[in-house]
Amino acid sequence: PRVIEAEQVTDVKQHKVTLTGKLDKFYDGGALWLDLETEGGQTLRVEQVRWTVEAPETIRPTAVTICTMNRADDCLKNLQALAADVSSLDTLDAIYVADQGTDLVESRDGFEQVVKDLGEKLHYIKQPNLGGAGGFTRGLYEVAGHTATAHANVLFMDDDVLLEPDLVIRMTAFSNRAANPIIVGGQMLNLFHPNQLHVGAEYARLNT
């Protein structure tokens, strides 16, 4: 570990700090993180932390596609989380839900409100159970052939994830800064034992 940039503050209130780190020494991988330190008896409060990079020439929005089957409550909860986060919602221009179950998301009391909150962004599709591949592919099909936006970013999301809406913003920013098309695989944890990892760090070799 090494310090890229630091700033010391004393007796300040409502003080904005901007730290800049060049990405010029990460050829073998690595990470940037923020350290905060105080002396004994001191108090430090930090708010509204943001990681930013220079904006690309073209910002492409993200489409979310969710495959769900008989996990209506979980799926609705994630739709509500997206609807409640204005910043994340601004990053999205489409949300596709492929409902393949018999216990439908639209049967829940909160569904009507989330339809109003998400407006034209939400596309709710009912179809027979075609498995995970069929559900996610339906969302990808809708993105590829039925929208006016040229998408570079498609986020495939399970119905029962514990969603942090800020993830949508960060994934969109990451994808928009990529030099070449990429596929990023996340981690799949056991729903009932979240310390157990089923799948992690999936990747695809696009040039083979």
Tab-separated table of C-alpha atoms in Angstrom:
chain	number	residue	atom	x	y	z
A	1	PRO	CA	0.000	0.000	0.000
A	2	ARG	CA	1.079	3.559	-0.684
A	3	VAL	CA	-0.458	6.990	-0.221
A	4	ILE	CA	-1.520	8.579	-3.519
A	5	GLU	CA	-2.772	11.867	-2.077
A	6	ALA	CA	-3.712	13.128	1.381
A	7	GLU	CA	-5.138	16.226	3.040
A	8	GLN	CA	-5.113	17.236	6.706
A	9	VAL	CA	-8.016	19.276	8.081
A	10	THR	CA	-8.308	20.997	11.459
A	11	ASP	CA	-11.205	22.905	13.035
A	12	VAL	CA	-13.345	23.037	9.899
A	13	LYS	CA	-17.064	22.668	9.219
A	14	GLN	CA	-18.825	22.105	5.891
A	15	HIS	CA	-15.422	21.693	4.260
A	16	LYS	CA	-15.165	20.030	0.850
A	17	VAL	CA	-12.111	17.853	0.212
A	18	THR	CA	-11.085	16.704	-3.261
A	19	LEU	CA	-8.382	14.070	-3.648
A	20	THR	CA	-7.016	13.090	-7.063
A	21	GLY	CA	-5.322	9.801	-7.861
A	22	LYS	CA	-3.756	9.039	-11.227
A	23	LEU	CA	-4.330	5.557	-12.632
A	24	ASP	CA	-0.793	5.222	-13.952
A	25	LYS	CA	0.679	2.472	-11.740
A	26	PHE	CA	-1.915	-0.288	-11.970
A	27	TYR	CA	-0.619	-2.385	-14.848
A	28	ASP	CA	-0.679	-5.508	-12.670
A	29	GLY	CA	-4.040	-4.728	-11.063
A	30	GLY	CA	-4.738	-3.091	-7.746
A	31	ALA	CA	-7.258	-0.980	-5.871
A	32	LEU	CA	-7.823	2.515	-4.519
A	33	TRP	CA	-9.433	3.086	-1.147
A	34	LEU	CA	-10.053	5.914	1.307
A	35	ASP	CA	-8.473	6.005	4.783
A	36	LEU	CA	-9.681	8.391	7.502
A	37	GLU	CA	-7.661	8.972	10.669
A	38	THR	CA	-8.110	11.094	13.810
A	39	GLU	CA	-6.112	11.659	16.959
A	40	GLY	CA	-7.460	10.685	20.366
A	41	GLY	CA	-10.461	12.777	21.442
A	42	GLN	CA	-11.084	14.188	17.976
A	43	THR	CA	-14.299	13.816	16.003
A	44	LEU	CA	-14.536	13.545	12.225
A	45	ARG	CA	-17.727	13.220	10.193
A	46	VAL	CA	-17.618	12.507	6.474
A	47	GLU	CA	-20.640	12.774	4.176
A	48	GLN	CA	-21.493	12.470	0.486
A	49	VAL	CA	-18.346	10.649	-0.607
A	50	ARG	CA	-18.138	10.284	-4.394
A	51	TRP	CA	-15.675	8.474	-6.653
A	52	THR	CA	-15.591	10.137	-10.067
A	53	VAL	CA	-13.738	9.873	-13.373
A	54	GLU	CA	-13.767	12.061	-16.457
A	55	ALA	CA	-16.990	11.660	-18.402
A	56	PRO	CA	-16.774	9.737	-21.699
A	57	GLU	CA	-17.730	11.401	-24.967
A	58	THR	CA	-20.965	9.391	-25.102
A	59	ILE	CA	-22.858	8.236	-22.041
A	60	ARG	CA	-24.941	5.159	-22.780
A	61	PRO	CA	-27.750	4.346	-20.349
A	62	THR	CA	-28.267	0.955	-18.778
A	63	ALA	CA	-31.119	-1.497	-19.183
A	64	VAL	CA	-31.871	-3.905	-16.333
A	65	THR	CA	-33.350	-7.314	-17.087
A	66	ILE	CA	-34.726	-9.427	-14.233
A	67	CYS	CA	-35.783	-13.068	-14.509
A	68	THR	CA	-38.189	-14.149	-11.777
A	69	MET	CA	-40.139	-17.260	-10.874
A	70	ASN	CA	-42.323	-17.480	-7.762
A	71	ARG	CA	-40.277	-14.996	-5.791
A	72	ALA	CA	-42.747	-12.184	-6.187
A	73	ASP	CA	-41.993	-10.478	-2.876
A	74	ASP	CA	-38.238	-10.419	-3.510
A	75	CYS	CA	-38.645	-9.131	-7.049
A	76	LEU	CA	-41.073	-6.413	-5.993
A	77	LYS	CA	-38.719	-5.321	-3.229
A	78	ASN	CA	-35.924	-4.736	-5.748
A	79	LEU	CA	-38.218	-2.839	-8.100
A	80	GLN	CA	-39.226	-0.642	-5.180
A	81	ALA	CA	-35.568	-0.060	-4.319
A	82	LEU	CA	-34.867	1.130	-7.855
A	83	ALA	CA	-37.964	3.339	-7.878
A	84	ALA	CA	-36.961	4.968	-4.589
A	85	ASP	CA	-33.465	5.981	-5.714
A	86	VAL	CA	-33.710	8.940	-8.091
A	87	SER	CA	-30.005	8.977	-9.003
A	88	SER	CA	-29.978	5.321	-9.988
A	89	LEU	CA	-33.272	5.663	-11.838
A	90	ASP	CA	-31.859	8.498	-13.937
A	91	THR	CA	-29.105	6.120	-15.094
A	92	LEU	CA	-31.682	3.614	-16.395
A	93	ASP	CA	-33.929	3.943	-19.387
A	94	ALA	CA	-35.505	0.493	-19.237
A	95	ILE	CA	-36.265	-2.262	-16.726
A	96	TYR	CA	-37.467	-5.594	-18.113
A	97	VAL	CA	-39.030	-8.154	-15.802
A	98	ALA	CA	-39.629	-11.631	-17.272
A	99	ASP	CA	-42.100	-13.262	-14.870
A	100	GLN	CA	-42.157	-17.036	-15.475
A	101	GLY	CA	-43.934	-18.169	-12.339
A	102	THR	CA	-47.428	-18.958	-11.129
A	103	ASP	CA	-47.145	-16.643	-8.115
A	104	LEU	CA	-46.935	-13.432	-10.106
A	105	VAL	CA	-45.267	-10.173	-9.104
A	106	GLU	CA	-48.283	-8.254	-10.393
A	107	SER	CA	-50.464	-9.953	-7.732
A	108	ARG	CA	-48.733	-8.073	-4.892
A	109	ASP	CA	-50.281	-5.004	-3.286
A	110	GLY	CA	-47.274	-2.790	-3.972
A	111	PHE	CA	-47.029	-3.628	-7.668
A	112	GLU	CA	-49.511	-0.996	-8.856
A	113	GLN	CA	-47.584	1.733	-7.046
A	114	VAL	CA	-44.206	0.636	-8.383
A	115	VAL	CA	-45.669	0.672	-11.911
A	116	LYS	CA	-46.630	4.305	-11.360
A	117	ASP	CA	-43.241	5.146	-9.844
A	118	LEU	CA	-41.206	3.552	-12.645
A	119	GLY	CA	-43.528	4.724	-15.406
A	120	GLU	CA	-42.460	3.950	-18.965
A	121	LYS	CA	-39.145	2.522	-17.786
A	122	LEU	CA	-40.800	-0.676	-16.515
A	123	HIS	CA	-41.702	-3.452	-18.972
A	124	TYR	CA	-43.441	-6.348	-17.242
A	125	ILE	CA	-43.537	-9.526	-19.323
A	126	LYS	CA	-45.334	-12.780	-18.472
A	127	GLN	CA	-44.172	-15.954	-20.183
A	128	PRO	CA	-43.928	-19.724	-19.551
A	129	ASN	CA	-41.054	-21.031	-17.458
A	130	LEU	CA	-38.104	-21.180	-19.859
A	131	GLY	CA	-35.495	-21.340	-17.126
A	132	GLY	CA	-32.969	-18.691	-16.224
A	133	ALA	CA	-31.502	-18.629	-19.722
A	134	GLY	CA	-34.922	-18.128	-21.280
A	135	GLY	CA	-35.880	-15.405	-18.836
A	136	PHE	CA	-32.697	-13.373	-19.183
A	137	THR	CA	-32.570	-13.900	-22.936
A	138	ARG	CA	-36.087	-12.475	-23.193
A	139	GLY	CA	-34.887	-9.323	-21.514
A	140	LEU	CA	-31.855	-9.138	-23.800
A	141	TYR	CA	-34.097	-9.690	-26.818
A	142	GLU	CA	-36.272	-6.774	-25.762
A	143	VAL	CA	-33.232	-4.549	-25.238
A	144	ALA	CA	-31.679	-5.454	-28.594
A	145	GLY	CA	-34.700	-5.170	-30.818
A	146	HIS	CA	-37.377	-3.018	-29.276
A	147	THR	CA	-35.770	0.150	-27.958
A	148	ALA	CA	-34.568	3.277	-29.717
A	149	THR	CA	-31.484	3.529	-27.490
A	150	ALA	CA	-28.228	1.931	-28.587
A	151	HIS	CA	-27.383	0.123	-25.373
A	152	ALA	CA	-23.860	-0.703	-24.373
A	153	ASN	CA	-24.893	-1.626	-20.847
A	154	VAL	CA	-27.216	-4.455	-19.859
A	155	LEU	CA	-27.412	-5.468	-16.212
A	156	PHE	CA	-28.739	-8.997	-15.603
A	157	MET	CA	-30.169	-9.214	-12.105
A	158	ASP	CA	-31.650	-12.100	-10.122
A	159	ASP	CA	-34.997	-11.498	-8.445
A	160	ASP	CA	-33.723	-12.208	-4.917
A	161	VAL	CA	-30.555	-10.102	-4.808
A	162	LEU	CA	-29.957	-7.659	-1.987
A	163	LEU	CA	-29.859	-4.602	-4.218
A	164	GLU	CA	-27.915	-1.457	-3.466
A	165	PRO	CA	-29.272	0.977	-6.094
A	166	ASP	CA	-25.945	2.832	-6.188
A	167	LEU	CA	-24.564	-0.265	-7.894
A	168	VAL	CA	-26.452	0.709	-11.054
A	169	ILE	CA	-24.662	4.053	-11.169
A	170	ARG	CA	-21.229	2.530	-10.603
A	171	MET	CA	-21.722	-0.281	-13.116
A	172	THR	CA	-22.920	2.189	-15.743
A	173	ALA	CA	-19.937	4.473	-15.159
A	174	PHE	CA	-17.539	1.522	-15.284
A	175	SER	CA	-18.989	0.184	-18.530
A	176	ASN	CA	-18.986	3.587	-20.195
A	177	ARG	CA	-15.280	3.992	-19.505
A	178	ALA	CA	-14.301	0.548	-20.832
A	179	ALA	CA	-12.080	0.653	-23.919
A	180	ASN	CA	-13.583	-2.559	-25.340
A	181	PRO	CA	-16.826	-4.510	-24.841
A	182	ILE	CA	-16.663	-6.508	-21.636
A	183	ILE	CA	-18.705	-9.028	-19.679
A	184	VAL	CA	-18.452	-8.687	-15.906
A	185	GLY	CA	-19.611	-11.549	-13.691
A	186	GLY	CA	-20.670	-10.917	-10.118
A	187	GLN	CA	-20.751	-13.218	-7.116
A	188	MET	CA	-23.608	-15.594	-6.367
A	189	LEU	CA	-24.080	-16.205	-2.656
A	190	ASN	CA	-26.282	-18.711	-0.888
A	191	LEU	CA	-29.573	-16.955	-0.066
A	192	PHE	CA	-29.939	-18.645	3.326
A	193	HIS	CA	-26.209	-18.862	4.125
A	194	PRO	CA	-24.725	-15.679	2.602
A	195	ASN	CA	-21.198	-16.582	3.707
A	196	GLN	CA	-21.240	-19.445	1.168
A	197	LEU	CA	-20.094	-18.520	-2.334
A	198	HIS	CA	-21.621	-20.507	-5.194
A	199	VAL	CA	-20.076	-18.688	-8.163
A	200	GLY	CA	-17.588	-15.846	-8.418
A	201	ALA	CA	-15.513	-13.915	-10.963
A	202	GLU	CA	-17.123	-15.279	-14.104
A	203	TYR	CA	-15.615	-14.041	-17.343
A	204	ALA	CA	-15.745	-14.621	-21.091
A	205	ARG	CA	-12.955	-14.545	-23.676
A	206	LEU	CA	-14.561	-12.525	-26.456
A	207	ASN	CA	-11.729	-13.024	-28.966
A	208	THR	CA	-11.794	-16.851	-29.025
